[in-house]
mmCIF file of C-alpha atoms in Angstrom:
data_model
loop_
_atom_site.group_PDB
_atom_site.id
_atom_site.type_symbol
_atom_site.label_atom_id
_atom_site.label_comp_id
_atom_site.label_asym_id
_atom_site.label_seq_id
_atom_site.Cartn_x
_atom_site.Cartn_y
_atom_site.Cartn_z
ATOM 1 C CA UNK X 1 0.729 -4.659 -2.440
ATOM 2 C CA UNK X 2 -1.205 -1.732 -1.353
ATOM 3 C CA UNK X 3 -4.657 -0.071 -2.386
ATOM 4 C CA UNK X 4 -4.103 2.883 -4.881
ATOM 5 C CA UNK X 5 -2.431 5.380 -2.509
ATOM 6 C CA UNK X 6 -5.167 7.731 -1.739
ATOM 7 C CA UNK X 7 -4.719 10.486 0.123
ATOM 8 C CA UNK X 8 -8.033 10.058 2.064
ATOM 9 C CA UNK X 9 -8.648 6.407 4.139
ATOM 10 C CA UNK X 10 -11.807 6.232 5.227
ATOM 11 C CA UNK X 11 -12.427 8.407 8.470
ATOM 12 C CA UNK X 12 -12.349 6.782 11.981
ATOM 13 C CA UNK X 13 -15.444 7.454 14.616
ATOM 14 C CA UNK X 14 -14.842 9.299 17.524
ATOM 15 C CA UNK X 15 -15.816 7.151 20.421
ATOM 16 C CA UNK X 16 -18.277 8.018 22.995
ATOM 17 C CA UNK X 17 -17.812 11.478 24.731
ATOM 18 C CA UNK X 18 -14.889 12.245 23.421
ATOM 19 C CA UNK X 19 -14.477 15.722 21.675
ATOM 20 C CA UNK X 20 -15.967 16.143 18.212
ATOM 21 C CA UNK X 21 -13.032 16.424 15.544
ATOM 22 C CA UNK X 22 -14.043 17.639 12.464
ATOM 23 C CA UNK X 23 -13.621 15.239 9.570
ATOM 24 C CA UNK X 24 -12.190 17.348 6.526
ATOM 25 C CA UNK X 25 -9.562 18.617 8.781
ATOM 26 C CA UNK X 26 -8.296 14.985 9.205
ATOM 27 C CA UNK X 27 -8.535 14.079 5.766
ATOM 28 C CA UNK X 28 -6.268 17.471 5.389
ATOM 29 C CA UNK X 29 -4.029 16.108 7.549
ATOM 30 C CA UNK X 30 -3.698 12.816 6.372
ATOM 31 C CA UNK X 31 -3.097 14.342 3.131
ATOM 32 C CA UNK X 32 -0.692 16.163 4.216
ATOM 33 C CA UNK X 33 1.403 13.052 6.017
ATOM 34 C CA UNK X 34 1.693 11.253 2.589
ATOM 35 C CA UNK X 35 2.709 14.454 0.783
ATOM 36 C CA UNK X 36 5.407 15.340 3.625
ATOM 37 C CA UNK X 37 6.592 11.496 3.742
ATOM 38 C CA UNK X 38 7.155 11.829 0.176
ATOM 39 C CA UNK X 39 8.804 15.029 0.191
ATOM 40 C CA UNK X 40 11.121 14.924 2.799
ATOM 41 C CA UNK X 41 10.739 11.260 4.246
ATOM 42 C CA UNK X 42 9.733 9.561 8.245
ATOM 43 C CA UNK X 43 12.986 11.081 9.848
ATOM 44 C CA UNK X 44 12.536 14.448 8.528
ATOM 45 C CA UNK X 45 8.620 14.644 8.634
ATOM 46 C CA UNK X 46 7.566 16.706 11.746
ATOM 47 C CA UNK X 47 4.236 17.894 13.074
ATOM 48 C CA UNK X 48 5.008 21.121 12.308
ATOM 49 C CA UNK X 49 5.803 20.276 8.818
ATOM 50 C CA UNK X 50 2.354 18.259 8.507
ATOM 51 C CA UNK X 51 0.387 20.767 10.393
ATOM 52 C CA UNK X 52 1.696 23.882 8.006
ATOM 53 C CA UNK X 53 1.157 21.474 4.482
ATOM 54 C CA UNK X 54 -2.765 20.674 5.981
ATOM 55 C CA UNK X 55 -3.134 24.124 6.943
ATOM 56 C CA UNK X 56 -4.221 23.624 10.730
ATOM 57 C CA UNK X 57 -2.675 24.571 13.848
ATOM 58 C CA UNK X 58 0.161 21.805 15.917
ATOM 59 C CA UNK X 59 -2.766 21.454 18.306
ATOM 60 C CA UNK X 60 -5.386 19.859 15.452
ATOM 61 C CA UNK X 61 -2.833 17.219 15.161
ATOM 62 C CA UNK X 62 -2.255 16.664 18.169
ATOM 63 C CA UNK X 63 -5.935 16.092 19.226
ATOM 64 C CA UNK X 64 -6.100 13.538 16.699
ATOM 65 C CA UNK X 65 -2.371 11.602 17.336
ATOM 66 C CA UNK X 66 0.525 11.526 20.047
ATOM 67 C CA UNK X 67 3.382 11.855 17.472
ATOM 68 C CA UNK X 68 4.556 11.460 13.532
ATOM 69 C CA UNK X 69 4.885 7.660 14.483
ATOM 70 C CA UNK X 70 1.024 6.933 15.724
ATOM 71 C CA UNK X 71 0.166 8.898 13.476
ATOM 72 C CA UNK X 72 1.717 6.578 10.442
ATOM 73 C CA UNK X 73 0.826 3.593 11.773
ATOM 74 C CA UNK X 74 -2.806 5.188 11.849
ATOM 75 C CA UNK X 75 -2.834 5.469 8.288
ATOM 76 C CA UNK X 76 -1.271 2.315 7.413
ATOM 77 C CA UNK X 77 -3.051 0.513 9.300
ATOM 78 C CA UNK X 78 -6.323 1.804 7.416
ATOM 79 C CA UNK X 79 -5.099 1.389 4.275
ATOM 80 C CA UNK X 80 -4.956 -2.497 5.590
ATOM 81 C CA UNK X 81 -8.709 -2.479 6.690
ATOM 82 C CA UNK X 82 -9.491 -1.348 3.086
ATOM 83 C CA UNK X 83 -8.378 -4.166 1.146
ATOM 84 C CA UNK X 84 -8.200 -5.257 -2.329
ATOM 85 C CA UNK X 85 -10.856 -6.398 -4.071
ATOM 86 C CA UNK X 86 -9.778 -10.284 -5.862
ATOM 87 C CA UNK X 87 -10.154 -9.839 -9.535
ATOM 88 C CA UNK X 88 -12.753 -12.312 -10.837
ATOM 89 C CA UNK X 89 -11.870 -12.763 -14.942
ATOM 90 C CA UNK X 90 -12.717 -16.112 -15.380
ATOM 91 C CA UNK X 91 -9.726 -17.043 -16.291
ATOM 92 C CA UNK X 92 -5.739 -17.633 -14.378
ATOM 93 C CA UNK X 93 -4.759 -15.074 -16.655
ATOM 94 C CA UNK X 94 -7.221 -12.240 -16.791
ATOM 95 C CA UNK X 95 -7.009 -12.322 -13.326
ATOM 96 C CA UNK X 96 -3.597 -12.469 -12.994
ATOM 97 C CA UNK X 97 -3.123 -9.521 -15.438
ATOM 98 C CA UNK X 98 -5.869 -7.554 -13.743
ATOM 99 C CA UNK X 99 -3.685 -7.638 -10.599
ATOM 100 C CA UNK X 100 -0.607 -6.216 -11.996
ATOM 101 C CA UNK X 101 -2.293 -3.174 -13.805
ATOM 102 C CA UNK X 102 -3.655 -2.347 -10.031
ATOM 103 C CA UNK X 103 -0.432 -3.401 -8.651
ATOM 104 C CA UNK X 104 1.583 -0.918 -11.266
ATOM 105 C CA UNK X 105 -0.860 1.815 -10.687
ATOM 106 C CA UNK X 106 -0.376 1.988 -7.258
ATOM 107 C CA UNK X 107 3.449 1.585 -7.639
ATOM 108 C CA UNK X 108 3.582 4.301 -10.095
ATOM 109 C CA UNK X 109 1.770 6.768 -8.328
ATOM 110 C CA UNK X 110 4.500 9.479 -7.359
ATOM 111 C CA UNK X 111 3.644 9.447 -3.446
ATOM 112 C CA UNK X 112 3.657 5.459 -3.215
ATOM 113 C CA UNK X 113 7.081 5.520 -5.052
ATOM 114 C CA UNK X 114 8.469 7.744 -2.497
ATOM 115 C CA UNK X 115 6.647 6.347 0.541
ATOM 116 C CA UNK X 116 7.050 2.919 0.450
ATOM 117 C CA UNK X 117 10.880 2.549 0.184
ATOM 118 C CA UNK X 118 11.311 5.285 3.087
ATOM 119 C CA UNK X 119 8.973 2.893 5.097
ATOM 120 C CA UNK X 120 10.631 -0.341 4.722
ATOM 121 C CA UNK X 121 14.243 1.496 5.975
ATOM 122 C CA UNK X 122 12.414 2.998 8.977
ATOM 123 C CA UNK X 123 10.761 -0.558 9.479
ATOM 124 C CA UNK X 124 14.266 -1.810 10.305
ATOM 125 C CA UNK X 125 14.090 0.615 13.273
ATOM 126 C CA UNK X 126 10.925 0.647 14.502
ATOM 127 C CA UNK X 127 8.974 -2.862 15.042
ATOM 128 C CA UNK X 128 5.929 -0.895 15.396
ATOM 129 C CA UNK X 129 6.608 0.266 11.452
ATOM 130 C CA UNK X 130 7.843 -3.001 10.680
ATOM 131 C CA UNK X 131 4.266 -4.816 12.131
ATOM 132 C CA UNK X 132 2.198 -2.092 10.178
ATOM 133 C CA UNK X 133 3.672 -1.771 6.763
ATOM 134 C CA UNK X 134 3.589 -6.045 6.500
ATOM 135 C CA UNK X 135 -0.111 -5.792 7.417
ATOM 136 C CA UNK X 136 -0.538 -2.580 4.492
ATOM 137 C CA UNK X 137 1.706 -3.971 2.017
ATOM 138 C CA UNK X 138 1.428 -8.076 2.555
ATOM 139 C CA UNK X 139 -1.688 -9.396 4.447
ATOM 140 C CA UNK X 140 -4.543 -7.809 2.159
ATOM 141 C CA UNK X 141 -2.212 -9.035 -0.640
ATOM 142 C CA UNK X 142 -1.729 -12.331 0.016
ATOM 143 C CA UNK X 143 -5.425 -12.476 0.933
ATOM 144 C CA UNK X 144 -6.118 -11.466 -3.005
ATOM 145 C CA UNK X 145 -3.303 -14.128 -4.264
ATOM 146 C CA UNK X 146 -5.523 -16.742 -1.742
ATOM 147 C CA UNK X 147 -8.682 -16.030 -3.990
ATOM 148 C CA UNK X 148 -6.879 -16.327 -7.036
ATOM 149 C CA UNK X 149 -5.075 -19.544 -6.665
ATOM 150 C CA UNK X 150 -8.478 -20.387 -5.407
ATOM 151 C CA UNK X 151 -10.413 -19.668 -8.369
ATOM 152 C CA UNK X 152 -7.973 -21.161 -10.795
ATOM 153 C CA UNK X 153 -8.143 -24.331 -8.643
ATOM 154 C CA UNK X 154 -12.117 -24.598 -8.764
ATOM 155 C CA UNK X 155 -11.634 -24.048 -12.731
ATOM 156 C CA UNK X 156 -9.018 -26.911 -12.780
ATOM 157 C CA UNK X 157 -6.124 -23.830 -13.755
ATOM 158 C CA UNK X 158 -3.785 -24.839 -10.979
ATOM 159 C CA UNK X 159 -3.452 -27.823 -9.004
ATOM 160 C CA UNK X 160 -4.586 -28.759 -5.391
ATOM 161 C CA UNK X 161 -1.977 -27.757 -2.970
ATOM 162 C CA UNK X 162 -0.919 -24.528 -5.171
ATOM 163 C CA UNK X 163 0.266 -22.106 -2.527
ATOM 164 C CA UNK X 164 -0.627 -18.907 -2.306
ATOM 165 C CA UNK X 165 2.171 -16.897 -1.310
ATOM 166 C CA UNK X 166 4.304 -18.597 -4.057
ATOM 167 C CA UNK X 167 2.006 -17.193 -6.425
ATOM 168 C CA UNK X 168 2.029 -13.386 -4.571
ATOM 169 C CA UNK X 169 5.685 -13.484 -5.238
ATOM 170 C CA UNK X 170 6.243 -14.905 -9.045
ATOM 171 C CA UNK X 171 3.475 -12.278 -9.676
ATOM 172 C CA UNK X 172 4.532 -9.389 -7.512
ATOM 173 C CA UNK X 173 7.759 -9.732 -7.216
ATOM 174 C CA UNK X 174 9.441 -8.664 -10.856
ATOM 175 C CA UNK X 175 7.144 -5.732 -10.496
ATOM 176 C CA UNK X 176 7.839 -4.094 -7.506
ATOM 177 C CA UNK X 177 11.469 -5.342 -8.618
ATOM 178 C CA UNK X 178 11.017 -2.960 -11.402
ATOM 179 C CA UNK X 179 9.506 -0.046 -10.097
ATOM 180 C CA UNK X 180 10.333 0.420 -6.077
ATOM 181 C CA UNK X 181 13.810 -0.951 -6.756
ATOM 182 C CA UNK X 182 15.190 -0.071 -10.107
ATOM 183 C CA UNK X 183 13.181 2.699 -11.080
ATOM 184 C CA UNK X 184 12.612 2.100 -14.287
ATOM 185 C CA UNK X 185 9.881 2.387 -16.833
ATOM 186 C CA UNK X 186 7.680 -0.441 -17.809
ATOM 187 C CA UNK X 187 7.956 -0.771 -21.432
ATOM 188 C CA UNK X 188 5.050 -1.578 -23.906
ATOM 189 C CA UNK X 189 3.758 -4.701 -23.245
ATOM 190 C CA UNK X 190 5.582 -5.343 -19.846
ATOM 191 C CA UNK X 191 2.342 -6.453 -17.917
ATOM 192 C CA UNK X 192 1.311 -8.445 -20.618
ATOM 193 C CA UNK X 193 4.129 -10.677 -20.656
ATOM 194 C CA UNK X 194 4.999 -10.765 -17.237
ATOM 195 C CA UNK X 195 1.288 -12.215 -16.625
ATOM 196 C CA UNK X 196 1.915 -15.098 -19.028
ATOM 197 C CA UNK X 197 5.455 -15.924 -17.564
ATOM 198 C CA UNK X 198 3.543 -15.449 -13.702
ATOM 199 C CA UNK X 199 1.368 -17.958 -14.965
ATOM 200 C CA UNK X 200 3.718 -20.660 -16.927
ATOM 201 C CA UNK X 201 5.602 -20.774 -13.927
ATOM 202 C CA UNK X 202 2.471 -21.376 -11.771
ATOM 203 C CA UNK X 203 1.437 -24.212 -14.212
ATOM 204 C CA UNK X 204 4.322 -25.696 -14.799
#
């Protein structure tokens, strides 16, 4: 799963001797890429439509990336580098639960939801997409689920041997089931009892 879909990953250094590029105009841009992905989608987007949303000229984005494609796999791969932070409850559950409510934040937010489907079609396309949105949307993820089964091993929660991506999915999966796929509300209570049957079916 991803970090809360900001609008702003962290800013990148210019190397040594290259030109100077002003940091609030890339956070405009990248801004601007998530709101135009969501709006009109990857084979649609154009520089021109980014460039008018940020309110710079073709040539600010071009400074900054070759095409719509670098410039995508720019962001996703910083949202990567960010990470998610494990939750640390004390318990299977807490943290189990913990992850969800982050998980169905970020899947709620109105960008994300329009984002990340459009992604995984053009990821069928373009291995380059492919490589980047497993790395934004899997890796940091399954590095959180590692921690967790961890945890819940040292506390005697889960046995030695639980595996870690198994766990990702049973407590992942129904959710982004829910809201990437079907669209549909969560009702009251949803999280709650999808992190007890996440973790019966880890225990059992």
């Amino acid at each position: 799963m991803i970090r809360g879909m900001t609008a702003t990953p962290p800013p990148r250094r210019a190397p040594a001797g290259a030109a100077v590029l002003r940091e609030d105009v890339t956070d405009a841009i990248r801004a601007a890429v998530f709101e135009e992905l969501a709006a009109v989608g990857f084979a649609r987007m154009s520089i021109e439509g980014i460039a008018r949303r940020a309110g710079v000229g073709k040539t600010a984005v071009y400074r900054r990336w070759k095409s719509k494609l670098s410039l995508v796999l720019d962001l996703l791969t910083a949202f990567a580098t960010q990470g998610l932070p494990a939750p640390s409850t004390g318990s299977l559950y807490g943290d189990v639960r913990a992850l969800l409510e982050v998980a169905a934040h970020a899947l709620r937010h109105p960008v994300a939801s329009q984002v990340i489907p459009d992604l995984l079609v053009e990821a069928a396309r373009h291995p380059e997409i492919a490589e980047a949105v497993r790395a934004a949307l899997l890796d940091s993820q399954q590095g959180v689920a590692t921690a967790v089964v961890r945890d819940a091993v040292a506390r005697g929660e889960l046995p030695e041997g639980t595996d870690p991506d198994r766990a990702l999915d049973l407590i992942i999966g129904p959710l982004y089931w829910r809201l990437v796929v079907v669209r549909s509300p969560l009702p009251k209570g949803y999280l709650d009892d999808l992190a007890t049957a996440a973790v019966a079916a880890l225990t059992s």
